[in-house]
Coordinates of C-alpha atoms in Angstrom, one line a residue:
X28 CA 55.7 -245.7 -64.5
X29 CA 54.3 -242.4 -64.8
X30 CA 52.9 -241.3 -68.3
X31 CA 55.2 -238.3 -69.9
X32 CA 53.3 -238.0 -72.7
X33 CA 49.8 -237.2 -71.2
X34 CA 50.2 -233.2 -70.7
X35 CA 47.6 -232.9 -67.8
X36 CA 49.8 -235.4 -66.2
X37 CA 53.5 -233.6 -67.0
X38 CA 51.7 -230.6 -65.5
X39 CA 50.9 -232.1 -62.4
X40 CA 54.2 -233.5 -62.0
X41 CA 55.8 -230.2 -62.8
X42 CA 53.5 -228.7 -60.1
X43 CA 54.0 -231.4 -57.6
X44 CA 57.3 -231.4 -57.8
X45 CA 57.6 -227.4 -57.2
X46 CA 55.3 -227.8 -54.4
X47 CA 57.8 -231.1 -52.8
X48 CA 60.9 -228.7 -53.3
X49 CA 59.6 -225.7 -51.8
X50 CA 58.3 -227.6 -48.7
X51 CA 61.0 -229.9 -47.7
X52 CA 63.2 -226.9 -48.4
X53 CA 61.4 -224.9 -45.4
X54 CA 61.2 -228.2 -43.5
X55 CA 64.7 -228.4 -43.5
X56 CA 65.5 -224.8 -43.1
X57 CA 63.1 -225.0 -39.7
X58 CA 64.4 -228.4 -38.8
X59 CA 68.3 -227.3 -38.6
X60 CA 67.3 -224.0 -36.9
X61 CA 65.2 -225.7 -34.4
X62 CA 68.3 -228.0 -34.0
X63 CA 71.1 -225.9 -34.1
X64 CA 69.6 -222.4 -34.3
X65 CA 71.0 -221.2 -30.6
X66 CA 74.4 -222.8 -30.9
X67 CA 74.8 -220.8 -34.4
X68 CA 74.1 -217.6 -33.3
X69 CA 76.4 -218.1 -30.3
X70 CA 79.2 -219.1 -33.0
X71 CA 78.6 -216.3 -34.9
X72 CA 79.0 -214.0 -32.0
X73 CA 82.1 -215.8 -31.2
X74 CA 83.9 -215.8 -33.9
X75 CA 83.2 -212.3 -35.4
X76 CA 86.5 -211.1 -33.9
X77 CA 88.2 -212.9 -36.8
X78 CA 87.1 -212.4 -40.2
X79 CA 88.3 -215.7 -41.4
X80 CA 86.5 -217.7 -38.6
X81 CA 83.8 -215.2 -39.9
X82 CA 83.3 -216.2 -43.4
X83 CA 83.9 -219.9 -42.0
X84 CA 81.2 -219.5 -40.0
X85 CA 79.1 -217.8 -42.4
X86 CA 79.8 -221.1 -44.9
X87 CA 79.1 -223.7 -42.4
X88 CA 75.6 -222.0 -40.7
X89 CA 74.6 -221.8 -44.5
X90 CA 75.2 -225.3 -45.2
X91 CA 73.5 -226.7 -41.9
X92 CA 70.6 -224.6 -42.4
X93 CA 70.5 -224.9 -45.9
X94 CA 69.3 -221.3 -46.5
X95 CA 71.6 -218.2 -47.0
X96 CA 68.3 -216.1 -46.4
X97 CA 67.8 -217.6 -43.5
X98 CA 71.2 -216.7 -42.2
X99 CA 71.0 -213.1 -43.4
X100 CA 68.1 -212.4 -41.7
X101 CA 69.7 -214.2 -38.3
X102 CA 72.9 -211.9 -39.1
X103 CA 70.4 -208.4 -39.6
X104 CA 69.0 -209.4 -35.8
X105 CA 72.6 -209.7 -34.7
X106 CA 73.7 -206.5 -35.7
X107 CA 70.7 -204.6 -35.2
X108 CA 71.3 -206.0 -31.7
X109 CA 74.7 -205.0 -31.9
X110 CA 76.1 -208.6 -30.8
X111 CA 78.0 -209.0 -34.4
X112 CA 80.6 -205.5 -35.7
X113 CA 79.3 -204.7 -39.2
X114 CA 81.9 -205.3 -40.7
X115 CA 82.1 -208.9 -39.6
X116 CA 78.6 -210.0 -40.5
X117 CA 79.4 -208.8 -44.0
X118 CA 82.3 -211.2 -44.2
X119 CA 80.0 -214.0 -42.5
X120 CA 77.4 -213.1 -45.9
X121 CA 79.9 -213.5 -48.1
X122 CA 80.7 -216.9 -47.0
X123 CA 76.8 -218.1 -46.4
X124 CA 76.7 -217.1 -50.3
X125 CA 79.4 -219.7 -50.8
X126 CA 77.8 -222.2 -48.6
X127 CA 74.7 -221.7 -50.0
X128 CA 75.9 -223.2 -53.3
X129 CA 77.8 -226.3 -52.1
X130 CA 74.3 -228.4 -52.1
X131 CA 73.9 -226.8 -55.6
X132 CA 76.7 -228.7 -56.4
X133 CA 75.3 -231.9 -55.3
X134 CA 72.4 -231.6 -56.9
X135 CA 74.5 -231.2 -60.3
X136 CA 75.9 -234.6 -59.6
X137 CA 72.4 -236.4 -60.6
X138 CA 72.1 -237.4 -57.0
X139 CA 68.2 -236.8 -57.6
X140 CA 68.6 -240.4 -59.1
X141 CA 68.8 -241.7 -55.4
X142 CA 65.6 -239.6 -54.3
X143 CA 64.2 -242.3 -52.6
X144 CA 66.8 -244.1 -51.5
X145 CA 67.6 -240.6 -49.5
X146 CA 63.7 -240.0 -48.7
X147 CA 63.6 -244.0 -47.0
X148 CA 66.7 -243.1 -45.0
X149 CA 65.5 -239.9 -43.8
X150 CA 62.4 -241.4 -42.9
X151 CA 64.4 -244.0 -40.7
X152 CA 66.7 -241.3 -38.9
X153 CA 63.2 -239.4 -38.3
X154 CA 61.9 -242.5 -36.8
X155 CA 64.4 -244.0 -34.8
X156 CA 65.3 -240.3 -33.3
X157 CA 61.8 -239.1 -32.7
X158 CA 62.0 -239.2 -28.9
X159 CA 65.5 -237.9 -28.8
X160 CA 67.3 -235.0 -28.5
X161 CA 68.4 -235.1 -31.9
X162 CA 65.2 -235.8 -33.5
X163 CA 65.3 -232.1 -35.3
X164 CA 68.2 -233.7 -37.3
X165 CA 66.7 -236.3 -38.4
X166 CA 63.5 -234.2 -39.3
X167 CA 65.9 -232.4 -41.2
X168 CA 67.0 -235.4 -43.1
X169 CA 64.3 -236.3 -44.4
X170 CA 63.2 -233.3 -45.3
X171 CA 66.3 -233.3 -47.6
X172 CA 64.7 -236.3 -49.0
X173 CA 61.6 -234.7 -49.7
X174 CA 63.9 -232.2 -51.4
X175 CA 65.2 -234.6 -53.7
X176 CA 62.4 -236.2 -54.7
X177 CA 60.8 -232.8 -55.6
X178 CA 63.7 -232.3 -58.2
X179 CA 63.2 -235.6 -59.4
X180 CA 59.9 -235.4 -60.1
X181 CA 60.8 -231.9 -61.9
X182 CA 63.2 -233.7 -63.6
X183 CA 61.0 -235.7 -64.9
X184 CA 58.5 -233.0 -66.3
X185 CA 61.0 -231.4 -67.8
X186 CA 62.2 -233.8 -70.9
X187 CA 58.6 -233.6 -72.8
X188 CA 58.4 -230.4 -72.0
X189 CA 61.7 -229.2 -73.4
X190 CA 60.7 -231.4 -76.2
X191 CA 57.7 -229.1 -76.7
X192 CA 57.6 -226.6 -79.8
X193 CA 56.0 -224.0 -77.7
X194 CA 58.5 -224.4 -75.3
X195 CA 61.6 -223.6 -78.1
X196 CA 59.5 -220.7 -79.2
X197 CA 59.1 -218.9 -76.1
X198 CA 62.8 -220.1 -74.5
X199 CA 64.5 -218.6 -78.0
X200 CA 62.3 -215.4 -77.3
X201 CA 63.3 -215.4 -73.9
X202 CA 67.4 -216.2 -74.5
X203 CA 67.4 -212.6 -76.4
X204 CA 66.2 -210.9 -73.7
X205 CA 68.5 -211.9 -70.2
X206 CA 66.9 -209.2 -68.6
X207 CA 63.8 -210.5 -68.3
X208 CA 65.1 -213.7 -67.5
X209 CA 67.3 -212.3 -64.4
X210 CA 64.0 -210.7 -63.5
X211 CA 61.9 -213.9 -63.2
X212 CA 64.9 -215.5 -61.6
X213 CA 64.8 -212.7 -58.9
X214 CA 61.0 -213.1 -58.4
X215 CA 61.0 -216.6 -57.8
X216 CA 63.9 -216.2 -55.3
X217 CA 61.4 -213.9 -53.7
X218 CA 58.3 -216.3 -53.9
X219 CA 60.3 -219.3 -53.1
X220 CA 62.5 -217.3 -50.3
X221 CA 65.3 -219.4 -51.5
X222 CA 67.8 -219.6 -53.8
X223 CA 68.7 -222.8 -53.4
X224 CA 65.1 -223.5 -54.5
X225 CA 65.2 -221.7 -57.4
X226 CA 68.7 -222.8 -58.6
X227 CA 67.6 -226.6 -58.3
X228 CA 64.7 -225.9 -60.2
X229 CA 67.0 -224.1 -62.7
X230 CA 69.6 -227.5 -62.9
X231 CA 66.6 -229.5 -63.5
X232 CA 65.6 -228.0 -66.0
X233 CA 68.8 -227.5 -67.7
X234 CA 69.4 -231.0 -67.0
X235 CA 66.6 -231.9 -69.1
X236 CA 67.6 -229.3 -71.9
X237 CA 64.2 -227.4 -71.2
X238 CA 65.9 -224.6 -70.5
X239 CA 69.4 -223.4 -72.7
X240 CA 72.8 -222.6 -71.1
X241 CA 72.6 -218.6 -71.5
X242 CA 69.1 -218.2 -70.0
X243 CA 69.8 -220.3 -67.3
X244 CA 72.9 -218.1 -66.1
X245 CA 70.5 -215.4 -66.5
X246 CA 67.5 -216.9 -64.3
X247 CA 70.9 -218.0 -61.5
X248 CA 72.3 -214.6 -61.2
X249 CA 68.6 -213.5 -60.6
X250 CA 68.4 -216.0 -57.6
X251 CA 71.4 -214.5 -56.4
X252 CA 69.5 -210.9 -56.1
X253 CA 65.9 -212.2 -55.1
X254 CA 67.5 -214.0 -52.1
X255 CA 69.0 -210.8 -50.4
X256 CA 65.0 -209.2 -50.3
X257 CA 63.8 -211.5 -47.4
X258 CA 66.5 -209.8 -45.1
X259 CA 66.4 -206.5 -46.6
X260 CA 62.6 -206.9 -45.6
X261 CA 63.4 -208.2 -42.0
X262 CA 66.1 -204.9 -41.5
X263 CA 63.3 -202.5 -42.8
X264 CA 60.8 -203.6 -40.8
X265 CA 62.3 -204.4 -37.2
X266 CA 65.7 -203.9 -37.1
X267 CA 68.0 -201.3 -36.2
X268 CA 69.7 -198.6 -38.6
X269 CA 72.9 -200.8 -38.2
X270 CA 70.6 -203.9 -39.6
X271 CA 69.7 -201.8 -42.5
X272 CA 73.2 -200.9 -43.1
X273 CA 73.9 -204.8 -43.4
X274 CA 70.8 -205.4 -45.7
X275 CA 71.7 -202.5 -48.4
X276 CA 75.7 -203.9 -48.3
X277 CA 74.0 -207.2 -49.1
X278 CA 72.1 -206.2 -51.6
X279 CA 74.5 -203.6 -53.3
X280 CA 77.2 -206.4 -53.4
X281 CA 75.3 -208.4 -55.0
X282 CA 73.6 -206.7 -57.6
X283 CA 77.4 -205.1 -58.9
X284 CA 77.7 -208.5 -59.3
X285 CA 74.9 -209.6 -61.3
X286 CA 75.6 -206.6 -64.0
X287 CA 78.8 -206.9 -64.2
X288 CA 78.5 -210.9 -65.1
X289 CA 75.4 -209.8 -67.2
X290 CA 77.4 -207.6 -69.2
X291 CA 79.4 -210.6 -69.6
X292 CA 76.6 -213.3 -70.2
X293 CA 77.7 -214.1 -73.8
X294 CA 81.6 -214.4 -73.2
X295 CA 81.0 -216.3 -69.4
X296 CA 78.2 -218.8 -71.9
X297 CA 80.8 -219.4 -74.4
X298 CA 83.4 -219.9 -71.7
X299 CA 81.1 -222.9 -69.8
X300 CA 80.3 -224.4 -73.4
X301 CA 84.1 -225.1 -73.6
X302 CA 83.8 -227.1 -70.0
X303 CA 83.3 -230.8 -70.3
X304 CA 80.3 -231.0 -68.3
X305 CA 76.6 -231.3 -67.9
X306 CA 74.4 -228.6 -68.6
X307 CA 73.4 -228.6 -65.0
X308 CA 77.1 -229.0 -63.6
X309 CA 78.1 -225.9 -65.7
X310 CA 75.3 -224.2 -63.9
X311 CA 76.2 -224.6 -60.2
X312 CA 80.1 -224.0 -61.7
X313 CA 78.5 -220.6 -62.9
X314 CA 76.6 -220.3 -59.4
X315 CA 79.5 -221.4 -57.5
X316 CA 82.6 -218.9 -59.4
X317 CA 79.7 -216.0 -59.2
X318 CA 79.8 -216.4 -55.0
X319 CA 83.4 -216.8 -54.9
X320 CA 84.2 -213.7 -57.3
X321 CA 82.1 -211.7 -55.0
X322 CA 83.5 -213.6 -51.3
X323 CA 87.3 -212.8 -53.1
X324 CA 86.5 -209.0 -54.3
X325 CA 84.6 -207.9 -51.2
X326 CA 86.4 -209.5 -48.3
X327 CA 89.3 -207.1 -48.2
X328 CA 87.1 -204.1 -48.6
X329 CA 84.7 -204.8 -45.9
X330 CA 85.7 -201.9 -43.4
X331 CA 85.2 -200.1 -46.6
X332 CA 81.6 -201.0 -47.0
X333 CA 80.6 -200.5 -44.0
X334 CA 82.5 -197.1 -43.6
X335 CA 80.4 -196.5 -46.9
X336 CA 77.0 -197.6 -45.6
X337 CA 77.9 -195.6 -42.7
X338 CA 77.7 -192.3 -44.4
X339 CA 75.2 -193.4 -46.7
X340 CA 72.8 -194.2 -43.3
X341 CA 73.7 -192.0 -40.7
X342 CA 72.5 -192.4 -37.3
X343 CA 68.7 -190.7 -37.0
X344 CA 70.0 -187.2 -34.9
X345 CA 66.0 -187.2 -33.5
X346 CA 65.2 -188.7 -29.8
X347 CA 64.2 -192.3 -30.4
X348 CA 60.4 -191.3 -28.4
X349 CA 59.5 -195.3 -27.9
X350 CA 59.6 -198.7 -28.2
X351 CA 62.9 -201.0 -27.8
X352 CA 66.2 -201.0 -29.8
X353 CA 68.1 -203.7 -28.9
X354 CA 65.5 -206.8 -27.9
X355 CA 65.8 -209.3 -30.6
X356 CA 63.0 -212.1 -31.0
X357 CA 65.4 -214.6 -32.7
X358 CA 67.6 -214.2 -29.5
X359 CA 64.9 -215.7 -26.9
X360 CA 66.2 -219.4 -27.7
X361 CA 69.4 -218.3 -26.1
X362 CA 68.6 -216.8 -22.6
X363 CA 72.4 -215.8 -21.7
X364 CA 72.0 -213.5 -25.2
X365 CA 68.2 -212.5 -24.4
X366 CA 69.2 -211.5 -20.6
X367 CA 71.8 -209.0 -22.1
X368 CA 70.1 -207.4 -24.4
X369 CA 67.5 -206.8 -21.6
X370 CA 70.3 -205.4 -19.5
X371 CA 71.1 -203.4 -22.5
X372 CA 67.7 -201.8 -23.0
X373 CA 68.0 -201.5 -18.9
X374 CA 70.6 -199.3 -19.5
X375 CA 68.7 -197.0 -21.8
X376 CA 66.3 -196.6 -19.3
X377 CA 69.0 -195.8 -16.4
X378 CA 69.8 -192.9 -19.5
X379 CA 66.4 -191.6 -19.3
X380 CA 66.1 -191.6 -16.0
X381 CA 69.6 -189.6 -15.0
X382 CA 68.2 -187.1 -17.9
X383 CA 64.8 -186.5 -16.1
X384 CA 66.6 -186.1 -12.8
X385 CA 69.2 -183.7 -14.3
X386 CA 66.9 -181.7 -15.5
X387 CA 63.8 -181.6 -12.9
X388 CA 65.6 -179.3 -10.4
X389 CA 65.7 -176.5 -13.1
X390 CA 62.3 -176.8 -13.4
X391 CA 61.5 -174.9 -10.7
X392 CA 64.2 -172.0 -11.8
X393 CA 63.6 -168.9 -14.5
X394 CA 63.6 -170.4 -18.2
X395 CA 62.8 -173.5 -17.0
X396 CA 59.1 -173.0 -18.4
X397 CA 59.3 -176.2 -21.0
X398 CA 61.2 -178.7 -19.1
X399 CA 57.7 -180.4 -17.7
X400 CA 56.9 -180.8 -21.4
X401 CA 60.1 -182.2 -22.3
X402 CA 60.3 -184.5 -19.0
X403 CA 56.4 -186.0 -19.9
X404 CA 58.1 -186.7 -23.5
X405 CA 60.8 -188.6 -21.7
X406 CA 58.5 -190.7 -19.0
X407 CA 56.4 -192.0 -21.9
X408 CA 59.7 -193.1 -23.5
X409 CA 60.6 -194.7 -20.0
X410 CA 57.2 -196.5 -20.4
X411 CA 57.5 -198.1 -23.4
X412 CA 61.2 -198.9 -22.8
X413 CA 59.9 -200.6 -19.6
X414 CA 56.5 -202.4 -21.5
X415 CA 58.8 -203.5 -23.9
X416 CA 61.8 -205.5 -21.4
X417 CA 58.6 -206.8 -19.7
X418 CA 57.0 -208.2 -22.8
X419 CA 60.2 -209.7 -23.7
X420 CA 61.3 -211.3 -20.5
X421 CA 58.3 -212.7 -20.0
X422 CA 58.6 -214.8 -23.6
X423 CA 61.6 -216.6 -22.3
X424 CA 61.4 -219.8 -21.3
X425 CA 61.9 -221.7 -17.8
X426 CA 62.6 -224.5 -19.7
X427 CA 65.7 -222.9 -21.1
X428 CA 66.6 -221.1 -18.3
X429 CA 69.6 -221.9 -15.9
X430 CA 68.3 -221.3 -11.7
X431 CA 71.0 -218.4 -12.1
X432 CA 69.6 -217.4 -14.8
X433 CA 65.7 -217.6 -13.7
X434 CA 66.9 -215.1 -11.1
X435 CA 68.7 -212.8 -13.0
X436 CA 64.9 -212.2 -14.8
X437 CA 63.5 -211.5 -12.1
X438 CA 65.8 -209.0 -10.9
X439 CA 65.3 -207.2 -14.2
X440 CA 62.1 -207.0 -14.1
X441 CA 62.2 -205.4 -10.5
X442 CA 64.9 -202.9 -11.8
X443 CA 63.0 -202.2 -15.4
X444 CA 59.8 -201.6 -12.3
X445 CA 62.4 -199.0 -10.1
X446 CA 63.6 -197.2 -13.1
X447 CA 59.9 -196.6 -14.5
X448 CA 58.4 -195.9 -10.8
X449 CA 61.6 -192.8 -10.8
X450 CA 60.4 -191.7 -14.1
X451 CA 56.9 -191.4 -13.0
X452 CA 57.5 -189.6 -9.4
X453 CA 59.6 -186.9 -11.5
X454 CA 56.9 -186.2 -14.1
X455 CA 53.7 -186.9 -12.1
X456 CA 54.9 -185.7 -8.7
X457 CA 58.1 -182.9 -9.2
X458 CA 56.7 -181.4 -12.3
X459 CA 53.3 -180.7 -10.8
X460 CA 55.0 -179.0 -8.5
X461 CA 57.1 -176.9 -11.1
X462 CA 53.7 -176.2 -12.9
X463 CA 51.7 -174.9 -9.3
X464 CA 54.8 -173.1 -8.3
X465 CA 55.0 -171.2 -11.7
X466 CA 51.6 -170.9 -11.9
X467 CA 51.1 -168.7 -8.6
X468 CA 53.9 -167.3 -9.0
X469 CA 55.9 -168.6 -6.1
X470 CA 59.8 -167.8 -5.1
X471 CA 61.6 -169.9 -2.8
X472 CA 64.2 -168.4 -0.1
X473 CA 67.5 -168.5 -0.9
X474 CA 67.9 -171.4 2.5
X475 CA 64.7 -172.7 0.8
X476 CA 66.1 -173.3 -2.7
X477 CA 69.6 -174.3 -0.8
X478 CA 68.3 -177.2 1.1
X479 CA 66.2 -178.8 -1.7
X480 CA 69.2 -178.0 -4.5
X481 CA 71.9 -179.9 -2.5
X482 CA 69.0 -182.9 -1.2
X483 CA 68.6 -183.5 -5.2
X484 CA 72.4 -183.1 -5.8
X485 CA 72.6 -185.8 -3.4
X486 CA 70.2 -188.0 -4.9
X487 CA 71.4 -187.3 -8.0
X488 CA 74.6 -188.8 -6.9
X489 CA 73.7 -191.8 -5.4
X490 CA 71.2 -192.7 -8.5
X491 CA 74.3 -192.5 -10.4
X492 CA 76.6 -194.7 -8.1
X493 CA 73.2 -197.3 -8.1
X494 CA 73.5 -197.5 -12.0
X495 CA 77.0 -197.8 -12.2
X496 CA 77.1 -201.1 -9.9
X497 CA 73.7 -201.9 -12.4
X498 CA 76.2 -201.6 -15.2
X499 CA 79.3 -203.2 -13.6
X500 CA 77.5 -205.5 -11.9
X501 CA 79.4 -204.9 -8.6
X502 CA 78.0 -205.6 -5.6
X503 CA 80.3 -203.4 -3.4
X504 CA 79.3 -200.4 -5.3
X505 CA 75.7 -201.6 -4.4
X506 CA 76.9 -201.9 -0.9
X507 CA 78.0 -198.4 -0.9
X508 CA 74.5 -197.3 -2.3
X509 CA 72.5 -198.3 0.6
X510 CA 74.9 -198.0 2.9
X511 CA 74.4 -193.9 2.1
X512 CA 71.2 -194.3 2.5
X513 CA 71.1 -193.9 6.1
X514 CA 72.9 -190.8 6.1
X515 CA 70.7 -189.2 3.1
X516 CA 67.5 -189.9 5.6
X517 CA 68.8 -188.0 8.7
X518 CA 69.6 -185.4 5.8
X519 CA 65.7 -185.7 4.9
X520 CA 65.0 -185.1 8.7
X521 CA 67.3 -182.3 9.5
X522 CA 65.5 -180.8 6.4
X523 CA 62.3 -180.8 7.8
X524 CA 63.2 -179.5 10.8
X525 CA 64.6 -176.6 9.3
X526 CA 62.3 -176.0 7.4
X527 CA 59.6 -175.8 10.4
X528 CA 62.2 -174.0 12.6
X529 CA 62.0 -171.2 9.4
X530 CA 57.9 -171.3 9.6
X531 CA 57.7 -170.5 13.3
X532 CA 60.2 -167.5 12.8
X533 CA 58.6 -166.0 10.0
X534 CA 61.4 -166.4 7.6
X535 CA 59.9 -169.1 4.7
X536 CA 58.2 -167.0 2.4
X537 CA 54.6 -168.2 2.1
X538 CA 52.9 -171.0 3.5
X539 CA 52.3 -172.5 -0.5
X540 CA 56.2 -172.4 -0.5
X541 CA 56.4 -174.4 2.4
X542 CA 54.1 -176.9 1.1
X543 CA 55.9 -177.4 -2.5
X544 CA 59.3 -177.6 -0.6
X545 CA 58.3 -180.4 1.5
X546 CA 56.7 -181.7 -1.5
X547 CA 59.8 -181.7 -3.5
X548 CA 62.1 -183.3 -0.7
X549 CA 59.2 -186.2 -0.2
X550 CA 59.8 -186.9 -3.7
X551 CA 63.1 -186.8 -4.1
X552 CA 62.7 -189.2 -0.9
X553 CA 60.7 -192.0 -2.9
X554 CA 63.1 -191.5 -5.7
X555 CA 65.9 -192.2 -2.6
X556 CA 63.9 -195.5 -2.2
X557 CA 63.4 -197.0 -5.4
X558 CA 67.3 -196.3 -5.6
X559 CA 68.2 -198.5 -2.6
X560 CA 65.8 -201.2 -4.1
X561 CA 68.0 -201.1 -7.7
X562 CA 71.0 -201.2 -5.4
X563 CA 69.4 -204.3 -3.3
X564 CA 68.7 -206.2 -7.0
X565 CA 72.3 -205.5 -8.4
X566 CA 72.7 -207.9 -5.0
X567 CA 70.3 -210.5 -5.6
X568 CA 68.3 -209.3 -2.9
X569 CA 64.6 -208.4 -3.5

């Protein structure tokens, strides 16, 4: 039996105890995610087409994981990925609030008195499923175990000290002033990253009457706002403005919620003290009517909201000059979801690269004196676009990687390689040319300018058919790509030709015009090239 009445050794308890809960709480937030992390997000995805199944999915990702934060900062990767509508992943928040506090409620059922009785059978699933596939679940049990035996020893800390005089002193102080109180709840939420966390602490000590009805409201509703500023973190720092959107809707909804039932404290206290419960049961009843008053006031008005945060964050009207917007770390378990969001970023750089082109035949034209500037702007976009697909390809794993799959890579990587090698030849190769050809001054002939306009026009077109079977995946469209090939080439001769035909009768205009022309329908060439070799990789050829 452990000595309550030595105050070094309710201390320690108290402090052990804090320590247990915090860390069996992460073990069994990482357990469940290692276990189930993949088939959740693909859940989410699937079922955001339905709000219902939305908030149902939102509950039951909540529960298994045991952390609401955790499942906001999966849904702000989501949507800054664009894989989940807004509105949607504010429904599935709403109901990972309400999932978050159905383990509140069993631990306002004394179930803490079978701590070890849960920590033993943990330990035995852990065992016996080590060397299986479902030996994260059973890490994850007894990890719950650990959880409950960090409340218990709590539990135990907590009678002397609510017995304390000091403790009555500073807990009456403390009741007149809720604020403060929904302040430290809010920073522990924060230091604990979980409100479940800080709500069993709050039970506990409620439970043990160390802490009174009205201050522990107080100390819940901040838990409710200190868990949405993990995710609003995670938004700010890496994801996308949509993310952000997500995050300040999280975080609005749930602090109209905590002053409007802090206005209320007094009448919502008197209102539990007529329940015949526990102290600790009329807590997660309080926890548990706060998350459903929000999931039933919100739901309907979640277009709303997200029409709202809309305006509120508008879309940045600036060129996004580098780095990737739609790669998502937490997607790298699932390689179907990582591959697309490649593609996606792909894309982007099939943008960039039909913008460069576009614009690198006017170079060479009057008032075309900035486009080199504006093209180099655009290639080191292209590059970190392309660093950033390669970076994240590379971090998938074969393990988790279908043959099909394991292919598919590949060919991305050879396309992201194309569509970078196009950027390049435009900005190193054509825009030198722009720059020499302004520079001295030189003027092509009007069968000059002709030839080359239409060769690019050409290219242009056939760049554009390559990305559209890139984008449809469609091999016939391919087919047609290098198919035209052939035909562009004997264009490229017949060029050339001409173009010495018009040197030995005098009619080019200078001998430094010659050599930019045939410059400029070289490179247009090798942008020819690496358009076939996109074409051959939308085939599964390269």
């Amino acid at each position: 039996m452990v000595n309550t009445d030595d105050p070094t050794i309710v201390l320690l308890l108290l402090f052990g105890g804090v320590m247990l809960l915090l860390y069996g709480v992460r073990l069994v937030t990482d357990a469940m995610q290692r276990a189930l992390g993949a088939r959740l997000r693909l859940v989410m995805m699937t079922l955001s087409q339905r709000l219902g199944a939305a908030f149902m999915a939102g509950v039951v990702a909540t529960v298994l994981t045991q952390s609401s934060t955790a499942t906001a900062s999966v849904l702000v990767g989501l949507v800054s990925a664009q894989l989940v509508p807004l509105a949607a992943a504010v429904v599935m928040l709403l109901g990972a609030a309400v999932g978050s506090t159905l383990v509140v409620q069993l631990l306002a059922f004394h179930i803490t008195d079978h701590a070890l009785e849960m920590l033993g059978l943990g330990a035995a699933v852990a065992l016996f499923t080590s060397r299986t596939t479902l030996r994260h679940v059973g890490r994850g049990i007894f990890s719950f175990g650990l959880v409950l035996v960090g409340l218990a020893m709590i539990d135990a800390s907590s009678t002397p000290i609510a017995a304390s005089p000091i403790t009555k002193v500073i807990l009456q102080a403390l009741s007149s002033s809720p604020l403060v109180l929904v302040l430290t709840g809010t920073l522990l939420a924060c230091a604990f990253v979980s409100s479940t966390a800080t709500i069993g602490l709050v039970l506990v000590l409620a439970a043990g009457g160390a802490l009174p009805l009205n201050a522990a409201l107080a100390v819940t509703l901040g838990a409710n706002v200190g868990t949405t500023i993990a995710p609003l973190l995670t938004a700010l720092n890496r994801g996308s403005i949509t993310g952000r959107r997500l995050a300040f809707i999280y975080v609005g909804t749930r602090l109209f919620g905590a002053v409007v039932a802090l206005i209320a404290l007094k009448e919502l206290t008197a209102l539990l003290h007529s329940v015949p419960l526990t102290p600790a049961a009329q807590v997660s009843l309080f926890h548990l009517g706060f998350n459903l008053f929000l999931a039933i006031l919100f739901a309907p008005l979640v277009n709303q909201l997200a029409q709202l945060a809309t305006r509120l964050l508008p879309e940045p009207t600036t060129i996004e000059k580098s780095g990737s917007r739609y790669l998502d770390s937490d997607a790298l378990p699932m390689p179907a979801v990582a591959l697309g969001q490649a593609m996606r970023e792909i894309l982007r750089m099939a943008d960039v690269a039909v913008e460069m082109l576009q614009l690198s035949i006017h170079a060479f034209e009057d008032g075309g004196k900035d486009i080199p500037k504006h093209i180099a702007a655009l290639d080191d976009q292209l590059d970190d676009i392309e660093a950033a697909i390669k970076r994240y390809l590379m971090r998938l794993s074969e393990d988790l990687m279908t043959p099909e799959q394991a292919k598919r890579e590949i060919a991305l990587l050879y396309i992201s390689t194309d569509l970078e090698a196009i950027g390049d030849i435009i900005d190193k190769q054509l825009m030198r040319l722009a720059r020499r050809q302004r520079r001295k001054q030189i003027a092509f002939t009007l069968e000059e300018w002709n030839d080359v306009a239409t060769y690019h026009g050409e290219t242009m077109s056939l760049l554009q058919k390559a990305l559209a079977g890139l984008a449809s995946q469609d091999a016939m469209i391919a087919d047609e790509v290098l198919v035209r090939r052939s035909s562009l080439n004997q264009t490229k001769r017949e060029l050339h030709l001409r173009h010495l035909h018009r040197l030995r009768s005098g009619s080019a205009s200078s001998l430094d015009s010659s050599a930019i022309h045939l410059e400029m329908v070289n490179g247009i060439s090798r942008v020819i090239s690496h358009t076939c070799s996109i074409a051959r990789a939308v085939q599964g050829e390269f």
